[in-house]
Coordinates of C-alpha atoms in Angstrom, one line a residue:
Chain A
M1 CA 55.2 12.7 -91.7
K2 CA 53.2 12.3 -94.9
N3 CA 49.5 12.5 -94.7
F4 CA 48.7 9.0 -93.7
K5 CA 45.2 8.5 -92.2
T6 CA 45.5 5.1 -90.6
I7 CA 48.7 4.0 -88.9
A8 CA 49.3 0.7 -87.1
V9 CA 51.8 0.1 -84.3
T10 CA 53.0 -3.5 -84.2
G11 CA 56.3 -5.3 -83.6
G12 CA 56.0 -9.0 -82.9
K13 CA 57.7 -9.4 -79.6
G14 CA 55.7 -8.5 -76.5
G15 CA 57.0 -5.7 -74.2
T16 CA 58.9 -3.8 -76.9
G17 CA 56.8 -0.7 -76.3
K18 CA 54.0 -0.9 -78.9
S19 CA 51.4 0.8 -76.6
T20 CA 54.0 3.3 -75.3
F21 CA 55.0 4.3 -78.8
A22 CA 51.3 4.4 -80.0
L23 CA 50.4 6.8 -77.2
I24 CA 53.5 9.0 -77.6
L25 CA 52.8 9.2 -81.3
A26 CA 49.2 10.2 -80.5
F27 CA 50.5 13.0 -78.2
K28 CA 53.0 14.2 -80.8
E29 CA 50.3 14.5 -83.5
I30 CA 47.8 16.1 -81.1
M31 CA 50.4 18.8 -80.4
K32 CA 50.5 19.5 -84.1
G33 CA 46.8 20.2 -83.9
K34 CA 45.4 16.8 -85.1
K35 CA 42.4 15.1 -83.7
V36 CA 43.4 11.5 -83.0
L37 CA 41.5 8.2 -82.6
L38 CA 43.5 5.6 -80.8
V39 CA 42.3 2.1 -81.3
D40 CA 43.4 -0.7 -78.9
C41 CA 43.2 -3.9 -81.0
D42 CA 45.1 -6.0 -78.5
V43 CA 41.7 -7.5 -77.7
E44 CA 42.9 -10.3 -75.4
C45 CA 44.4 -7.9 -73.0
P46 CA 43.9 -4.3 -74.0
N47 CA 45.8 -1.8 -71.7
D48 CA 45.9 1.6 -73.4
Y49 CA 43.0 2.7 -71.2
L50 CA 45.2 1.9 -68.1
L51 CA 48.0 4.1 -69.4
L52 CA 45.4 6.9 -69.9
G53 CA 44.4 6.7 -66.3
I54 CA 41.1 4.9 -66.8
D55 CA 40.6 2.2 -64.1
T56 CA 37.7 0.2 -65.6
L57 CA 36.3 0.1 -69.1
S58 CA 32.6 1.0 -68.9
N59 CA 31.4 3.0 -71.9
E60 CA 30.3 0.0 -74.0
I61 CA 29.3 0.9 -77.5
K62 CA 28.4 -2.5 -78.8
S63 CA 29.1 -6.2 -78.5
T64 CA 31.0 -8.3 -81.1
V65 CA 29.7 -11.7 -82.1
A66 CA 31.0 -15.0 -83.4
Y67 CA 28.9 -17.5 -85.4
Y68 CA 28.8 -21.2 -84.8
P69 CA 26.9 -24.0 -86.6
E70 CA 23.8 -25.4 -85.1
F71 CA 22.5 -28.6 -86.5
I72 CA 18.8 -29.1 -87.3
K73 CA 18.4 -32.8 -86.6
S74 CA 15.2 -33.2 -88.6
K75 CA 16.9 -31.9 -91.8
C76 CA 20.4 -33.6 -91.4
K77 CA 20.9 -36.5 -93.7
K78 CA 24.2 -37.5 -91.9
C79 CA 26.2 -37.2 -95.1
G80 CA 29.3 -35.9 -93.4
L81 CA 30.1 -33.3 -96.1
C82 CA 30.5 -30.6 -93.4
V83 CA 32.8 -32.8 -91.3
D84 CA 35.0 -33.6 -94.4
N85 CA 35.3 -29.9 -95.3
C86 CA 35.8 -28.4 -91.9
N87 CA 39.3 -26.9 -92.2
A88 CA 39.5 -26.2 -88.5
G89 CA 38.8 -29.9 -87.6
A90 CA 36.0 -28.7 -85.3
L91 CA 33.4 -31.1 -86.5
F92 CA 33.1 -34.9 -85.9
Q93 CA 30.5 -37.5 -86.5
L94 CA 29.7 -40.7 -84.8
P95 CA 28.4 -43.5 -87.1
G96 CA 24.8 -42.7 -88.1
E97 CA 24.5 -39.6 -86.0
T98 CA 24.3 -35.9 -86.7
P99 CA 27.7 -34.2 -86.6
K100 CA 28.9 -32.5 -83.4
L101 CA 30.9 -29.3 -82.8
E102 CA 34.0 -28.8 -80.7
K103 CA 33.4 -25.1 -80.3
D104 CA 36.9 -24.2 -79.1
L105 CA 38.3 -25.1 -82.6
C106 CA 35.6 -23.3 -84.7
S107 CA 36.9 -20.2 -86.5
S108 CA 33.4 -19.1 -87.7
C109 CA 34.5 -19.5 -91.3
G110 CA 31.0 -20.6 -92.4
V111 CA 32.0 -23.4 -94.8
C112 CA 29.7 -25.9 -93.1
W113 CA 26.5 -23.9 -93.4
T114 CA 27.4 -22.8 -96.9
I115 CA 28.0 -26.3 -98.3
C116 CA 25.3 -28.2 -96.5
P117 CA 23.1 -29.5 -99.3
H118 CA 20.1 -30.0 -97.0
N119 CA 20.0 -26.6 -95.2
A120 CA 20.5 -28.5 -92.0
I121 CA 22.9 -26.1 -90.4
Q122 CA 22.0 -22.7 -89.1
K123 CA 24.2 -19.9 -87.9
K124 CA 24.0 -19.3 -84.2
S125 CA 25.5 -16.1 -82.9
E126 CA 27.3 -15.7 -79.6
I127 CA 28.8 -12.6 -78.0
N128 CA 32.6 -12.9 -78.0
G129 CA 33.6 -9.4 -77.0
K130 CA 32.8 -5.7 -76.5
I131 CA 33.8 -2.4 -78.0
F132 CA 34.3 0.5 -75.7
K133 CA 34.6 4.2 -76.4
N134 CA 36.3 6.7 -74.1
V135 CA 36.5 10.4 -75.1
I136 CA 39.7 11.4 -73.3
N137 CA 39.6 15.1 -74.4
D138 CA 38.8 17.2 -77.4
S139 CA 41.8 15.8 -79.3
L140 CA 41.9 12.2 -78.2
T141 CA 39.3 9.4 -78.3
L142 CA 40.1 5.8 -77.3
I143 CA 38.3 2.8 -78.8
T144 CA 39.0 -0.5 -77.1
G145 CA 38.2 -3.9 -78.4
Q146 CA 38.0 -6.6 -75.7
S147 CA 37.4 -10.3 -76.2
T148 CA 35.4 -12.2 -73.6
P149 CA 37.7 -14.2 -71.3
G150 CA 38.0 -17.8 -72.5
V151 CA 37.2 -17.0 -76.2
R152 CA 40.0 -18.8 -78.2
E153 CA 39.4 -17.3 -81.6
T154 CA 39.7 -13.5 -81.1
S155 CA 40.3 -12.2 -84.6
P156 CA 36.5 -11.6 -85.2
V157 CA 36.6 -9.1 -82.3
V158 CA 39.4 -7.2 -84.0
E159 CA 37.6 -7.4 -87.4
Q160 CA 34.4 -6.0 -85.9
T161 CA 36.4 -3.3 -84.0
R162 CA 37.9 -2.2 -87.3
K163 CA 34.5 -2.1 -88.9
Y164 CA 33.2 0.1 -86.2
I165 CA 36.2 2.4 -86.7
D166 CA 35.2 2.8 -90.3
E167 CA 31.9 4.2 -89.2
I168 CA 33.4 7.0 -87.1
S169 CA 36.8 7.7 -88.7
A170 CA 35.6 10.7 -90.7
A171 CA 35.5 12.8 -87.6
F172 CA 39.3 12.3 -87.0
D173 CA 42.5 13.4 -88.7
L174 CA 44.5 10.4 -87.7
I175 CA 43.7 6.8 -86.6
I176 CA 46.4 4.9 -84.7
I177 CA 45.8 1.2 -84.3
D178 CA 47.7 -0.5 -81.5
T179 CA 48.0 -4.3 -82.3
A180 CA 48.6 -7.3 -80.1
A181 CA 52.0 -8.9 -79.9
G182 CA 52.7 -11.8 -82.2
S183 CA 52.0 -12.3 -85.9
H184 CA 48.8 -14.4 -85.8
C185 CA 45.3 -13.8 -87.3
T186 CA 44.4 -11.3 -84.5
V187 CA 47.4 -9.1 -85.4
M188 CA 46.9 -9.5 -89.2
R189 CA 43.3 -8.4 -88.9
A190 CA 44.5 -5.2 -87.2
L191 CA 47.1 -4.6 -89.9
E192 CA 45.0 -5.1 -93.0
N193 CA 44.5 -2.1 -95.2
V194 CA 46.4 0.4 -93.0
D195 CA 48.4 3.1 -94.7
L196 CA 51.6 2.5 -92.7
A197 CA 52.8 0.2 -89.9
Y198 CA 55.5 1.0 -87.4
S199 CA 57.2 -2.1 -86.1
V200 CA 58.5 -1.4 -82.7
T201 CA 61.4 -3.5 -81.6
E202 CA 64.2 -3.6 -79.1
P203 CA 67.9 -4.4 -79.6
T204 CA 67.7 -8.0 -78.3
P205 CA 67.9 -11.3 -80.1
V206 CA 64.2 -12.0 -79.5
G207 CA 63.3 -8.5 -80.6
A208 CA 65.3 -9.1 -83.8
H209 CA 63.7 -12.5 -84.4
D210 CA 60.2 -11.3 -84.0
L211 CA 60.9 -8.1 -86.1
R212 CA 61.9 -10.4 -89.0
V213 CA 58.7 -12.3 -88.7
I214 CA 56.4 -9.3 -88.5
L215 CA 58.2 -7.6 -91.5
Q216 CA 57.4 -10.7 -93.5
V217 CA 53.7 -10.5 -92.5
L218 CA 53.6 -6.8 -93.5
K219 CA 55.2 -7.7 -96.8
V220 CA 52.5 -10.3 -97.5
L221 CA 49.8 -7.9 -96.5
D222 CA 51.3 -5.3 -98.7
V223 CA 51.5 -2.7 -95.9
P224 CA 54.3 -0.1 -96.1
S225 CA 56.4 -0.3 -92.9
K226 CA 59.0 1.4 -90.9
I227 CA 61.0 0.3 -87.9
V228 CA 61.0 2.0 -84.5
L229 CA 63.9 1.1 -82.2
N230 CA 63.0 1.2 -78.5
K231 CA 65.4 1.0 -75.6
K232 CA 68.2 2.5 -77.6
G233 CA 71.4 2.4 -75.6
Q234 CA 70.8 -1.1 -74.4
G235 CA 71.7 -4.4 -76.1
N236 CA 73.1 -4.7 -79.5
V237 CA 71.7 -2.3 -82.1
N238 CA 73.6 -4.0 -85.0
I239 CA 71.2 -6.9 -85.1
I240 CA 68.4 -4.5 -85.8
K241 CA 70.5 -2.5 -88.4
E242 CA 71.2 -5.8 -90.2
I243 CA 67.6 -6.6 -90.6
S244 CA 66.8 -3.0 -91.7
S245 CA 69.4 -3.1 -94.5
K246 CA 68.6 -6.7 -95.6
E247 CA 64.8 -6.1 -95.7
N248 CA 65.4 -2.5 -97.0
I249 CA 63.1 -1.1 -94.3
K250 CA 64.2 2.0 -92.7
I251 CA 64.8 2.5 -88.9
D252 CA 62.7 5.7 -88.8
K253 CA 62.5 6.6 -85.2
Y254 CA 63.9 5.6 -81.8
I255 CA 63.1 5.9 -78.1
P256 CA 66.1 6.0 -75.8
Y257 CA 66.3 3.7 -72.8
D258 CA 64.8 5.9 -70.2
T259 CA 64.2 5.1 -66.5
Q260 CA 61.7 8.0 -66.1
L261 CA 59.6 6.5 -68.9
A262 CA 59.5 3.2 -67.1
Q263 CA 58.4 5.0 -64.0
I264 CA 55.6 6.9 -65.8
Y265 CA 54.5 3.6 -67.5
S266 CA 54.3 1.8 -64.1
E267 CA 52.2 4.7 -62.7
G268 CA 49.9 4.7 -65.7
N269 CA 49.8 8.5 -66.0
F270 CA 50.8 9.1 -69.6
L271 CA 48.3 11.9 -69.9
D272 CA 49.8 14.1 -67.1
K273 CA 53.3 13.5 -68.6
S274 CA 52.3 13.9 -72.3
E275 CA 54.7 16.8 -72.8
Y276 CA 57.7 15.0 -71.4
L277 CA 56.8 11.8 -73.3
S278 CA 56.2 13.5 -76.7
N279 CA 59.9 14.6 -76.6
L280 CA 61.1 11.0 -76.3
I281 CA 60.7 10.0 -79.9
Y282 CA 63.7 10.9 -82.0
Q283 CA 64.4 10.7 -85.7
Y284 CA 66.9 7.8 -86.3
K285 CA 69.9 8.7 -88.4
Chain B
M1 CA 39.0 -56.5 -82.0
K2 CA 40.5 -53.7 -84.2
V3 CA 43.2 -51.6 -82.5
L4 CA 44.7 -48.4 -83.9
V5 CA 48.4 -47.6 -82.9
P6 CA 50.1 -44.3 -83.9
L7 CA 53.5 -45.1 -85.4
E8 CA 56.7 -43.3 -86.3
N9 CA 57.4 -45.6 -89.3
K10 CA 55.4 -47.8 -91.6
E11 CA 56.8 -51.1 -90.2
R12 CA 56.3 -53.8 -87.6
E13 CA 59.6 -52.8 -85.8
S14 CA 58.6 -49.1 -85.6
K15 CA 58.3 -47.3 -82.3
I16 CA 54.9 -46.0 -81.2
S17 CA 54.6 -42.3 -81.9
V18 CA 54.4 -40.0 -78.9
A19 CA 51.9 -37.9 -80.8
F20 CA 48.3 -39.1 -81.6
G21 CA 46.9 -36.5 -84.0
R22 CA 50.2 -35.7 -85.7
A23 CA 51.6 -39.3 -85.8
P24 CA 53.2 -39.9 -89.2
F25 CA 51.6 -43.4 -89.6
F26 CA 49.0 -45.6 -88.1
A27 CA 48.8 -49.4 -87.8
I28 CA 45.3 -50.9 -87.6
V29 CA 45.7 -54.3 -86.1
D30 CA 43.0 -57.0 -86.3
T31 CA 43.7 -59.0 -83.1
E32 CA 41.6 -62.0 -84.4
N33 CA 44.2 -62.9 -87.0
D34 CA 47.1 -60.5 -86.4
D35 CA 46.6 -58.7 -89.7
I36 CA 48.2 -55.2 -89.8
V37 CA 47.2 -52.5 -92.2
F38 CA 49.5 -49.5 -92.3
E39 CA 48.0 -46.1 -93.1
K40 CA 49.7 -42.7 -93.7
N41 CA 48.3 -39.9 -91.6
Q42 CA 46.6 -37.4 -93.9
N43 CA 46.2 -34.8 -91.1
T44 CA 49.8 -34.0 -90.2
E45 CA 49.9 -30.7 -92.2
R46 CA 46.7 -29.3 -90.8
A47 CA 47.0 -26.1 -88.7
G48 CA 44.8 -27.4 -85.9
G49 CA 42.1 -29.8 -84.9
V50 CA 44.2 -32.8 -85.7
G51 CA 43.1 -34.7 -82.5
I52 CA 39.5 -34.5 -83.7
T53 CA 40.2 -35.4 -87.4
T54 CA 42.4 -38.3 -86.3
S55 CA 39.7 -39.5 -83.9
Q56 CA 37.2 -39.3 -86.8
F57 CA 39.6 -41.5 -88.8
A58 CA 39.5 -44.0 -86.0
I59 CA 35.7 -43.9 -85.9
D60 CA 35.5 -44.3 -89.7
K61 CA 37.9 -47.3 -89.6
K62 CA 35.6 -48.8 -86.9
V63 CA 38.3 -49.5 -84.4
D64 CA 37.5 -50.7 -80.9
K65 CA 40.6 -49.4 -79.2
V66 CA 43.5 -47.0 -79.6
I67 CA 46.9 -47.6 -77.9
V68 CA 48.7 -44.3 -77.3
V69 CA 51.5 -42.6 -75.4
N70 CA 49.8 -39.2 -75.2
I71 CA 46.4 -38.0 -76.2
G72 CA 44.7 -34.6 -75.9
P73 CA 41.5 -33.9 -74.1
K74 CA 39.5 -33.2 -77.3
A75 CA 40.5 -36.4 -79.0
E76 CA 39.8 -38.3 -75.8
N77 CA 36.4 -36.8 -75.6
V78 CA 35.5 -37.7 -79.2
L79 CA 36.9 -41.3 -78.8
S80 CA 35.0 -41.9 -75.6
S81 CA 31.8 -40.6 -77.1
A82 CA 32.2 -43.2 -79.8
D83 CA 32.9 -46.0 -77.1
I84 CA 36.5 -46.5 -78.4
Q85 CA 38.8 -47.6 -75.5
I86 CA 42.0 -45.7 -74.9
E87 CA 45.0 -47.5 -73.5
R88 CA 48.2 -45.7 -72.6
V89 CA 51.7 -47.2 -72.8
S90 CA 55.1 -45.8 -72.1
K91 CA 57.1 -44.3 -74.9
D92 CA 59.8 -46.2 -76.8
K93 CA 57.5 -49.3 -77.1
K94 CA 57.7 -51.0 -80.5
L95 CA 54.7 -52.3 -82.4
S96 CA 56.2 -55.8 -82.3
E97 CA 56.5 -55.6 -78.5
L98 CA 52.8 -54.7 -78.4
F99 CA 52.1 -57.8 -80.3
N100 CA 53.8 -59.9 -77.7
E101 CA 52.2 -58.1 -74.7
K102 CA 48.8 -57.0 -75.8
F103 CA 47.4 -58.8 -78.8

């Protein structure tokens, strides 16, 4: 592997083995003597800590925040400019009244408080998540971003987790970012400015469909990418090969379909079995 | 009374749209004189928040009532805070049938 500093593990479809691959990759690199920072950016349901045998996340480093508009009634001239320009459709206004916010729809974009000509909108911060740090051993540290349950717009949690990583990354040789499933804002925030992204997929029609989508996202974000084929030996590998040749993105590695791996996953003891696991990634030819 | 009806097409024989926020067209009917004004929905391409923006449209047009097949909780909340009545009808109704039954 070339000397990439920040690598993302993504893939589109859920359950293709993103976290599994991220952890195995970490073990492999640790065996080569590297100091690895694993970052769980699947903030709506992070689970890398479970696979590393941690029952409950407790070492909180800091909170993440979202900003919402708060109207200063004495200053508001009821002009409606903020309502007209709210791209999320989160603001509405009854005749002659100060606008109101439907908080669930607000993306914290800041257009309203930026354009208000009367300075009648102030930023109000609200905690929307937490960042945890677990030093697993001398070679492996886990950072977990976790959004507060019920928070709809979770990409700011990912953004702020990435920002925190920038502060501590100098102490590590390699940073592995484990993204959520899907291809929405939360995933994109995790993929921005990484040196390489592995798209983990499985040889099924849904795996293929979502691979196609995530490869498009990576192209738009200008992130170099490679495909990882999981569960090799099941399904139909040709549908993945077709995408690989059409998009000109190499199937770089594979993980065979392995019942023992599933067993280890279900028990959540990746750390104890790290030697067995690190031999499960093969170069695809 | 002014009534807003989400429509599939811009005509009197059009079916009522099953969507509220993403309906392609609206009819605004003045029940005093049976005047109809058709409006194209400007919000159909928005990523989200269409229930709110369409409710805002109803508020700005000063309607008293909306007749819908379905409506989301956020739109319902905005409309009721503006004292706009919401009436539900079954799908497949035509605007012309509403004229006979409701207006």
